[in-house]
Short mmCIF file of C-alpha atoms and ligand atoms in Angstrom, two decimals:
data_model
loop_
_atom_site.label_atom_id
_atom_site.label_comp_id
_atom_site.label_asym_id
_atom_site.label_seq_id
_atom_site.Cartn_x
_atom_site.Cartn_y
_atom_site.Cartn_z
CA MET A 1 36.52 -128.91 -82.46
CA LYS A 2 37.03 -130.22 -78.94
CA PHE A 3 38.50 -126.85 -77.96
CA ILE A 4 35.52 -124.92 -79.39
CA PHE A 5 33.10 -127.21 -77.56
CA LEU A 6 34.94 -126.74 -74.25
CA ALA A 7 35.11 -122.97 -74.77
CA MET A 8 31.34 -122.87 -75.40
CA LEU A 9 30.68 -124.99 -72.35
CA GLY A 10 32.86 -122.65 -70.29
CA PHE A 11 30.97 -119.63 -71.62
CA VAL A 12 27.57 -121.12 -70.75
CA PHE A 13 28.78 -122.08 -67.27
CA THR A 14 30.30 -118.64 -66.65
CA ASN A 15 27.13 -116.85 -67.67
CA ALA A 16 24.90 -119.08 -65.60
CA TYR A 17 27.11 -118.77 -62.53
CA THR A 18 27.46 -115.01 -62.86
CA GLN A 19 23.75 -114.47 -63.41
CA ASN A 20 22.69 -116.68 -60.52
CA PHE A 21 25.26 -115.38 -58.06
CA VAL A 22 23.63 -113.69 -55.07
CA PRO A 23 26.15 -111.67 -53.08
CA ASN A 24 25.88 -111.66 -49.31
CA TYR A 25 25.84 -108.19 -47.75
CA ASP A 26 24.77 -109.25 -44.28
CA GLU A 27 27.56 -109.15 -41.67
CA SER A 28 25.67 -111.62 -39.48
CA LYS A 29 25.85 -114.21 -42.25
CA ILE A 30 29.62 -114.15 -42.52
CA PRO A 31 30.89 -117.63 -41.67
CA ASP A 32 33.28 -117.90 -38.72
CA TYR A 33 36.80 -117.66 -39.99
CA VAL A 34 40.32 -117.50 -38.64
CA LEU A 35 42.83 -115.33 -40.45
CA PRO A 36 46.20 -116.95 -41.17
CA GLN A 37 48.85 -115.63 -38.77
CA LEU A 38 50.86 -112.75 -40.10
CA LEU A 39 53.69 -113.04 -37.61
CA ILE A 40 54.18 -116.80 -37.29
CA SER A 41 56.58 -118.34 -39.79
CA LYS A 42 55.97 -121.60 -41.60
CA ASP A 43 58.24 -123.42 -39.14
CA GLY A 44 56.11 -122.16 -36.23
CA SER A 45 58.59 -119.54 -35.01
CA LYS A 46 57.37 -116.10 -33.92
CA VAL A 47 58.34 -113.06 -35.94
CA SER A 48 59.15 -110.30 -33.52
CA THR A 49 61.69 -108.08 -35.27
CA ALA A 50 61.80 -106.15 -38.52
CA THR A 51 64.82 -108.21 -39.56
CA GLN A 52 62.99 -111.50 -39.11
CA TRP A 53 60.13 -110.07 -41.13
CA LYS A 54 62.36 -108.85 -43.97
CA ASN A 55 64.61 -111.89 -44.17
CA LYS A 56 62.15 -114.66 -43.60
CA ARG A 57 58.41 -114.12 -43.18
CA ARG A 58 58.04 -111.58 -45.98
CA ASN A 59 59.59 -114.03 -48.48
CA GLU A 60 57.31 -116.85 -47.39
CA LEU A 61 54.21 -114.73 -47.89
CA LEU A 62 55.39 -113.31 -51.20
CA ALA A 63 55.96 -116.86 -52.46
CA ASN A 64 52.42 -117.86 -51.41
CA PHE A 65 50.83 -114.91 -53.20
CA GLN A 66 52.93 -115.72 -56.26
CA THR A 67 52.09 -119.40 -56.35
CA TYR A 68 48.43 -119.36 -55.37
CA ILE A 69 46.98 -115.97 -56.28
CA TYR A 70 48.64 -113.68 -58.82
CA GLY A 71 51.10 -116.09 -60.45
CA LYS A 72 54.82 -115.90 -61.08
CA VAL A 73 56.41 -113.92 -63.85
CA PRO A 74 58.37 -116.48 -65.91
CA ASN A 75 62.15 -116.16 -65.87
CA GLY A 76 63.96 -114.59 -68.75
CA ASP A 77 65.00 -111.21 -70.01
CA VAL A 78 63.01 -109.22 -72.45
CA ASP A 79 64.53 -106.70 -74.83
CA VAL A 80 63.36 -103.16 -74.02
CA GLN A 81 63.49 -100.19 -76.41
CA THR A 82 62.54 -96.76 -75.14
CA GLN A 83 61.61 -93.94 -77.48
CA LEU A 84 60.57 -90.40 -76.60
CA ILE A 85 57.82 -89.73 -79.12
CA LYS A 86 56.51 -86.38 -77.88
CA LYS A 87 57.65 -83.60 -75.61
CA LEU A 88 55.50 -80.48 -75.53
CA ASP A 89 54.51 -77.63 -73.26
CA ALA A 90 51.24 -78.15 -71.43
CA PHE A 91 48.88 -76.06 -69.27
CA GLY A 92 49.98 -72.75 -70.74
CA GLY A 93 53.65 -73.58 -70.32
CA LYS A 94 53.74 -74.38 -66.61
CA ALA A 95 54.11 -78.10 -67.33
CA ILE A 96 55.49 -80.47 -69.91
CA MET A 97 53.79 -83.43 -71.49
CA LYS A 98 55.78 -86.38 -72.76
CA GLU A 99 54.90 -89.60 -74.48
CA VAL A 100 57.38 -92.40 -74.11
CA LYS A 101 56.92 -95.56 -76.11
CA ILE A 102 58.39 -98.65 -74.48
CA THR A 103 58.65 -101.70 -76.71
CA PHE A 104 59.25 -105.19 -75.37
CA SER A 105 60.48 -107.96 -77.64
CA ARG A 106 61.29 -111.58 -77.14
CA ASN A 107 60.56 -114.85 -78.93
CA GLN A 108 60.11 -113.00 -82.26
CA LYS A 109 57.13 -111.17 -80.74
CA LYS A 110 56.78 -107.60 -79.60
CA ILE A 111 54.35 -105.29 -77.87
CA SER A 112 54.55 -101.61 -76.90
CA MET A 113 53.16 -99.58 -74.04
CA ASN A 114 52.84 -95.82 -74.15
CA LEU A 115 53.71 -93.89 -71.04
CA LEU A 116 52.01 -90.49 -70.87
CA ILE A 117 53.74 -88.11 -68.48
CA TYR A 118 52.84 -84.64 -67.22
CA LEU A 119 55.45 -82.84 -65.12
CA PRO A 120 55.42 -79.43 -63.49
CA LYS A 121 58.31 -77.25 -64.68
CA SER A 122 59.90 -76.87 -61.29
CA GLY A 123 63.61 -76.99 -61.97
CA THR A 124 63.99 -79.90 -59.55
CA LYS A 125 63.27 -83.60 -59.73
CA VAL A 126 59.60 -84.01 -58.87
CA PRO A 127 57.63 -86.70 -57.05
CA ILE A 128 55.20 -88.45 -59.35
CA PHE A 129 52.00 -90.50 -59.28
CA LEU A 130 52.05 -93.59 -61.48
CA ALA A 131 48.69 -95.14 -62.34
CA LEU A 132 47.25 -97.40 -64.99
CA ASN A 133 44.12 -96.17 -66.77
CA PHE A 134 41.09 -98.08 -68.07
CA ASN A 135 40.40 -96.75 -71.56
CA GLY A 136 43.51 -95.24 -73.08
CA ASN A 137 45.83 -92.35 -72.22
CA TYR A 138 43.88 -90.05 -74.52
CA THR A 139 40.76 -90.43 -72.33
CA ILE A 140 42.30 -88.97 -69.15
CA ILE A 141 42.29 -85.37 -70.37
CA ASN A 142 41.04 -83.51 -73.40
CA ASP A 143 44.45 -82.82 -74.92
CA PRO A 144 44.59 -83.21 -78.72
CA ASN A 145 48.32 -83.94 -78.48
CA ILE A 146 47.86 -87.31 -76.82
CA SER A 147 48.10 -90.23 -79.24
CA LEU A 148 45.09 -92.51 -79.57
CA THR A 149 45.86 -95.94 -78.22
CA THR A 150 46.33 -98.53 -80.95
CA SER A 151 45.78 -101.45 -78.55
CA TRP A 152 42.58 -103.46 -78.24
CA VAL A 153 39.88 -101.55 -76.33
CA PRO A 154 36.42 -102.80 -75.35
CA ASN A 155 33.64 -101.87 -77.77
CA ASN A 156 31.51 -98.98 -76.58
CA GLU A 157 28.47 -97.72 -78.45
CA LYS A 158 28.50 -94.38 -76.70
CA PHE A 159 31.94 -93.63 -78.08
CA ASN A 160 31.39 -95.25 -81.41
CA ILE A 161 33.94 -97.98 -80.74
CA THR A 162 32.77 -100.98 -82.74
CA ASP A 163 35.92 -102.80 -83.82
CA HIS A 164 37.97 -102.61 -80.62
CA GLN A 165 39.89 -99.61 -81.93
CA ALA A 166 39.95 -96.29 -80.05
CA THR A 167 38.11 -93.38 -81.67
CA GLU A 168 38.42 -89.60 -81.31
CA SER A 169 34.98 -89.44 -79.70
CA SER A 170 36.22 -90.72 -76.36
CA ARG A 171 39.11 -88.25 -76.06
CA GLY A 172 38.98 -86.78 -72.55
CA SER A 173 36.03 -88.97 -71.56
CA ALA A 174 37.60 -90.03 -68.23
CA HIS A 175 38.85 -86.53 -67.29
CA ARG A 176 36.68 -86.44 -64.16
CA ARG A 177 38.90 -89.08 -62.61
CA TRP A 178 42.16 -87.34 -63.47
CA PRO A 179 42.69 -83.86 -61.94
CA VAL A 180 45.92 -83.41 -63.89
CA GLU A 181 46.26 -79.64 -63.46
CA GLU A 182 45.65 -79.83 -59.70
CA ILE A 183 48.31 -82.53 -59.42
CA ILE A 184 50.75 -80.33 -61.35
CA ASP A 185 49.89 -77.24 -59.25
CA HIS A 186 50.60 -79.32 -56.18
CA GLY A 187 54.15 -79.93 -57.41
CA TYR A 188 53.64 -83.53 -58.48
CA GLY A 189 53.87 -85.24 -61.83
CA LEU A 190 51.53 -87.86 -63.24
CA ALA A 191 52.49 -90.85 -65.37
CA THR A 192 49.88 -93.18 -66.80
CA ILE A 193 49.61 -96.17 -69.11
CA TYR A 194 46.59 -97.79 -70.72
CA TYR A 195 46.48 -101.21 -69.02
CA GLY A 196 45.42 -102.89 -72.27
CA ASP A 197 48.81 -101.98 -73.77
CA ILE A 198 50.33 -104.53 -71.38
CA ASP A 199 47.60 -107.14 -71.59
CA PRO A 200 44.13 -106.61 -73.09
CA ASP A 201 41.53 -107.30 -70.40
CA LYS A 202 39.93 -110.41 -71.85
CA ASN A 203 40.28 -114.12 -71.28
CA ASP A 204 42.77 -114.63 -74.06
CA PHE A 205 46.39 -115.49 -73.44
CA SER A 206 47.46 -115.23 -77.07
CA ASP A 207 47.81 -111.44 -76.82
CA GLY A 208 49.55 -108.97 -74.50
CA ILE A 209 52.83 -109.70 -72.75
CA HIS A 210 52.27 -113.39 -71.90
CA PRO A 211 53.21 -114.97 -75.27
CA LEU A 212 56.61 -113.24 -75.20
CA PHE A 213 57.52 -115.51 -72.29
CA TYR A 214 56.09 -118.81 -73.54
CA THR A 215 58.34 -121.84 -73.84
CA PRO A 216 58.10 -123.65 -77.21
CA GLY A 217 54.57 -124.98 -77.71
CA GLN A 218 53.13 -123.15 -74.70
CA VAL A 219 49.82 -121.32 -75.31
CA HIS A 220 48.65 -120.59 -71.77
CA PRO A 221 50.47 -119.70 -68.55
CA ALA A 222 51.14 -122.67 -66.24
CA LYS A 223 48.95 -122.99 -63.14
CA ASP A 224 51.32 -120.97 -61.00
CA GLU A 225 52.24 -118.45 -63.71
CA TRP A 226 50.97 -114.92 -64.13
CA GLY A 227 47.44 -113.91 -64.92
CA SER A 228 46.52 -110.46 -66.19
CA ILE A 229 46.81 -108.64 -62.85
CA SER A 230 50.36 -109.85 -62.45
CA ALA A 231 51.06 -108.77 -66.04
CA TRP A 232 49.71 -105.26 -65.38
CA ALA A 233 51.87 -105.11 -62.25
CA TRP A 234 54.88 -106.17 -64.31
CA GLY A 235 54.15 -103.30 -66.70
CA LEU A 236 54.16 -100.88 -63.75
CA SER A 237 57.61 -102.09 -62.79
CA ARG A 238 58.83 -101.58 -66.36
CA ALA A 239 57.41 -98.04 -66.23
CA MET A 240 59.41 -97.58 -63.03
CA ASP A 241 62.58 -98.68 -64.88
CA TYR A 242 61.97 -95.72 -67.16
CA LEU A 243 61.02 -93.22 -64.42
CA GLU A 244 64.32 -93.98 -62.69
CA LYS A 245 66.16 -92.68 -65.74
CA ASP A 246 64.13 -89.52 -66.34
CA ASP A 247 66.17 -86.47 -65.20
CA ASN A 248 63.07 -84.54 -64.13
CA ILE A 249 61.64 -87.22 -61.84
CA ASP A 250 62.64 -88.16 -58.30
CA PRO A 251 62.70 -91.98 -58.41
CA SER A 252 62.62 -92.20 -54.63
CA LYS A 253 59.20 -90.54 -54.65
CA VAL A 254 57.02 -92.57 -56.96
CA ILE A 255 53.47 -93.06 -55.69
CA LEU A 256 51.64 -96.00 -57.18
CA LEU A 257 47.88 -95.60 -57.41
CA GLY A 258 45.17 -97.83 -58.81
CA HIS A 259 41.39 -97.97 -58.83
CA SER A 260 39.41 -101.19 -58.63
CA ARG A 261 41.00 -103.97 -60.73
CA LEU A 262 43.89 -101.58 -61.27
CA GLY A 263 44.06 -101.15 -57.49
CA LYS A 264 44.60 -104.91 -57.26
CA ALA A 265 47.45 -104.52 -59.79
CA ALA A 266 48.90 -101.54 -57.87
CA LEU A 267 48.96 -103.50 -54.60
CA TRP A 268 50.63 -106.46 -56.26
CA ALA A 269 53.20 -104.24 -57.99
CA GLY A 270 53.84 -102.46 -54.68
CA ALA A 271 54.31 -105.80 -52.93
CA THR A 272 56.72 -107.20 -55.50
CA ASP A 273 58.69 -104.05 -56.32
CA GLU A 274 60.10 -102.16 -53.36
CA ARG A 275 61.12 -99.16 -55.47
CA PHE A 276 57.58 -97.77 -55.18
CA ALA A 277 57.65 -95.32 -52.27
CA ILE A 278 53.91 -95.16 -51.52
CA VAL A 279 51.12 -97.47 -52.63
CA ILE A 280 47.46 -96.46 -52.86
CA SER A 281 44.56 -98.84 -53.32
CA ASN A 282 41.34 -97.12 -54.35
CA GLU A 283 38.43 -99.52 -53.86
CA SER A 284 40.39 -102.58 -54.96
CA GLY A 285 37.99 -105.06 -53.33
CA CYS A 286 38.16 -108.83 -53.82
CA GLY A 287 41.67 -109.98 -54.74
CA GLY A 288 42.89 -106.51 -53.72
CA ALA A 289 42.57 -105.08 -50.23
CA ALA A 290 39.43 -106.96 -49.09
CA ILE A 291 39.73 -109.98 -46.79
CA SER A 292 38.73 -113.01 -48.92
CA ARG A 293 37.46 -115.05 -45.97
CA ARG A 294 34.65 -112.54 -45.27
CA LYS A 295 32.90 -113.56 -48.53
CA ILE A 296 30.93 -110.32 -48.58
CA GLY A 297 30.04 -108.84 -51.96
CA GLU A 298 32.34 -110.26 -54.61
CA THR A 299 33.84 -113.62 -53.65
CA VAL A 300 36.81 -115.65 -54.87
CA ALA A 301 34.53 -118.01 -56.83
CA ARG A 302 32.66 -115.15 -58.42
CA ILE A 303 35.78 -113.21 -59.45
CA ASN A 304 37.47 -116.34 -60.83
CA THR A 305 34.36 -117.12 -62.86
CA SER A 306 33.68 -113.65 -64.24
CA PHE A 307 37.36 -112.88 -64.82
CA PRO A 308 39.11 -116.26 -65.26
CA HIS A 309 42.21 -114.53 -66.64
CA TRP A 310 42.95 -112.12 -63.77
CA PHE A 311 44.67 -114.48 -61.34
CA CYS A 312 46.77 -117.60 -61.82
CA ASP A 313 44.89 -120.85 -62.34
CA ASN A 314 45.91 -122.12 -58.90
CA PHE A 315 43.65 -119.46 -57.34
CA LYS A 316 40.60 -121.35 -58.64
CA GLN A 317 41.26 -124.09 -56.03
CA PHE A 318 39.96 -121.63 -53.48
CA ASN A 319 36.57 -121.03 -55.08
CA ASN A 320 34.12 -121.49 -52.17
CA ASN A 321 37.13 -122.75 -50.26
CA GLU A 322 38.62 -119.54 -48.85
CA ASP A 323 39.59 -121.14 -45.55
CA ALA A 324 42.16 -123.25 -47.37
CA LEU A 325 44.02 -120.16 -48.62
CA PRO A 326 47.50 -120.06 -47.06
CA VAL A 327 47.26 -116.24 -46.96
CA ASP A 328 44.63 -113.52 -46.82
CA GLN A 329 44.74 -110.01 -48.16
CA HIS A 330 45.94 -108.24 -44.97
CA MET A 331 49.21 -110.00 -45.75
CA LEU A 332 49.35 -108.35 -49.15
CA ILE A 333 49.10 -104.92 -47.50
CA ALA A 334 51.78 -105.99 -45.01
CA LEU A 335 54.15 -106.80 -47.89
CA ILE A 336 54.27 -103.06 -48.61
CA ALA A 337 55.71 -102.26 -45.15
CA PRO A 338 57.58 -100.20 -44.11
CA ARG A 339 56.52 -97.99 -47.04
CA PRO A 340 53.38 -95.90 -46.55
CA VAL A 341 50.22 -97.51 -47.84
CA TYR A 342 46.73 -96.02 -48.20
CA VAL A 343 43.54 -98.05 -48.57
CA ALA A 344 40.34 -96.30 -49.60
CA SER A 345 36.74 -97.47 -49.75
CA ALA A 346 33.39 -95.96 -50.69
CA GLU A 347 30.20 -96.30 -48.72
CA GLY A 348 28.18 -97.14 -51.82
CA ASP A 349 30.69 -99.75 -52.99
CA LYS A 350 29.49 -102.75 -51.00
CA TRP A 351 30.66 -105.10 -53.76
CA SER A 352 34.26 -104.27 -52.77
CA ASP A 353 33.54 -104.89 -49.06
CA PRO A 354 34.68 -101.63 -47.40
CA LYS A 355 34.93 -103.26 -43.99
CA GLY A 356 37.11 -106.06 -45.33
CA GLU A 357 39.35 -103.46 -46.97
CA PHE A 358 39.59 -101.58 -43.68
CA PHE A 359 40.44 -104.75 -41.75
CA SER A 360 43.29 -105.59 -44.11
CA ALA A 361 44.77 -102.15 -43.60
CA TYR A 362 44.28 -102.46 -39.84
CA TYR A 363 45.80 -105.94 -39.44
CA ALA A 364 48.79 -105.07 -41.62
CA GLY A 365 49.65 -102.48 -38.96
CA LYS A 366 51.34 -105.20 -36.89
CA VAL A 367 54.15 -105.34 -39.42
CA TYR A 368 54.51 -101.55 -39.49
CA GLN A 369 54.88 -101.68 -35.71
CA LEU A 370 57.90 -103.98 -36.09
CA PHE A 371 59.52 -101.08 -37.94
CA GLY A 372 58.53 -98.60 -35.21
CA LEU A 373 55.84 -97.11 -37.46
CA THR A 374 52.16 -96.59 -36.83
CA GLY A 375 49.29 -98.37 -38.50
CA LEU A 376 45.61 -97.58 -38.00
CA PRO A 377 44.81 -96.82 -34.35
CA ASN A 378 42.13 -99.48 -33.69
CA ASP A 379 39.74 -101.87 -35.38
CA LYS A 380 36.82 -99.42 -35.46
CA MET A 381 36.10 -98.11 -38.92
CA PRO A 382 36.29 -94.31 -39.05
CA LYS A 383 33.22 -92.27 -39.95
CA VAL A 384 32.64 -91.50 -43.61
CA ASN A 385 34.79 -88.72 -45.05
CA SER A 386 37.13 -88.80 -42.05
CA PRO A 387 40.50 -89.99 -43.34
CA ILE A 388 43.13 -91.41 -41.02
CA MET A 389 46.71 -90.78 -42.07
CA ARG A 390 49.59 -92.53 -40.37
CA THR A 391 52.11 -94.76 -42.13
CA VAL A 392 48.97 -96.70 -42.98
CA GLY A 393 46.14 -94.48 -44.23
CA TYR A 394 42.47 -95.22 -44.70
CA HIS A 395 39.23 -93.52 -45.64
CA ILE A 396 35.71 -94.44 -46.51
CA ARG A 397 33.94 -91.68 -48.37
CA THR A 398 30.33 -91.15 -49.32
CA GLY A 399 29.39 -92.05 -52.86
CA LYS A 400 29.81 -94.96 -55.19
CA HIS A 401 32.61 -97.01 -56.75
CA ASP A 402 34.75 -94.35 -58.41
CA LEU A 403 37.93 -92.31 -58.22
CA THR A 404 36.92 -88.80 -57.17
CA ASP A 405 38.43 -85.40 -56.31
CA PHE A 406 37.89 -86.25 -52.65
CA ASP A 407 40.07 -89.34 -53.10
CA TRP A 408 42.79 -87.43 -54.96
CA ASN A 409 42.84 -84.67 -52.32
CA GLN A 410 43.57 -87.27 -49.65
CA TYR A 411 46.30 -88.89 -51.75
CA LEU A 412 48.02 -85.55 -52.31
CA LYS A 413 47.87 -84.85 -48.57
CA PHE A 414 49.16 -88.32 -47.74
CA ALA A 415 52.07 -87.90 -50.16
CA ASP A 416 52.86 -84.45 -48.68
CA LEU A 417 52.74 -85.93 -45.20
CA HIS A 418 55.35 -88.53 -46.04
CA PHE A 419 57.53 -86.67 -48.52
CA LYS A 420 57.62 -83.21 -46.99
CA LYS A 421 58.28 -84.10 -43.39
C1 GTR B 501 34.12 -105.47 -61.28
C2 GTR B 501 34.88 -106.53 -60.53
C3 GTR B 501 35.66 -105.91 -59.41
C4 GTR B 501 36.39 -104.65 -59.82
C5 GTR B 501 35.65 -103.83 -60.85
C6 GTR B 501 36.48 -102.80 -61.63
O1 GTR B 501 33.33 -105.98 -62.27
O2 GTR B 501 33.97 -107.47 -60.06
O3 GTR B 501 36.54 -106.87 -58.86
O4 GTR B 501 37.66 -104.92 -60.24
O5 GTR B 501 35.06 -104.61 -61.82
O6 GTR B 501 37.64 -103.01 -61.92
O7 GTR B 501 35.91 -101.77 -61.97
#
């Protein structure tokens, strides 16, 4: 009874806050702020070499992001079973399509995620993009061979989804965001997973991967334990465990890509798992690439209220209190160094704060310089549709919040630039 009352109260508060929230889009109204120092260690010492960064500063920052923002993955092994469920020719025989079911079990509970893979038939181990998708593997392309997801999906009248179960009517519905044949023709593979297989995107910690790691009696992650973004990132690392074993894939050339909330997950996975060779954030915004202290568009308080399950509970201490954060998001980008990282924004996506995303990418450059690599050339945002590609890449394109062909074309070029040199 008490729990139901509190849940109702929470719901009323969330709705009221979300409805009354007025985002600031005026640069002149940004409060003065000082970014935490990237290259000064906790003990006050200066970080001036790549070794000092790798052995000391990087660990301090990673620990802060773990404790205060995304949450720690609890200790303990999980049993993993991998099963190849489909292997077929695709695109008239120039590619193969595979479905790999990966089942995790622990604590008498189990969940499965389905990895959908397209690979060009090239005779060599290919580089591959790995990306989570929003609505199910079967939505990324109109291919009748792809299994419908059996995980919880959001209801959607347009696609006749009324009981949180995927229906045939949304097969291929997201194809515009997934130029699979172009990726194949470019010599790359694509692997994708429905993010809801790992943890359904709702404020409910009784489903998804979290309960497998609970201690006896636990029903919710501890304050510094993983929220959903960290869980999705964990799933990406488990997909990587599989990619490393696939004979047709080059595990040293896995490019992690994510859009929006899945861009936040891609950045966090790229920060925590150094096996990912390149990391791409497409319009990841607040809690992703955007500087939190700018408070433009979506803010920490707003994201923690609308999506209370995305970050760890400790992050809520920083609602309307960004200056107290021990880190800011340029440090997240820096955690990816020395591996190439690409941050992308869209002009019409003010909610994600394009300028704040650009600044993160720019400031992270200091760490790339320690490795003798080049970040973005200066703190002036480039013109729209004029990508910059160094070890750090950035573009702002025309158009709205989306993942478009323009974006993909840049990512293919960026991957070529770093893999084919
Ligand atoms: C919005 C959210 C953003 C972004 C976006 C998305 O509602 O406020 O942080 O993640 O969703 O994932 O499409």
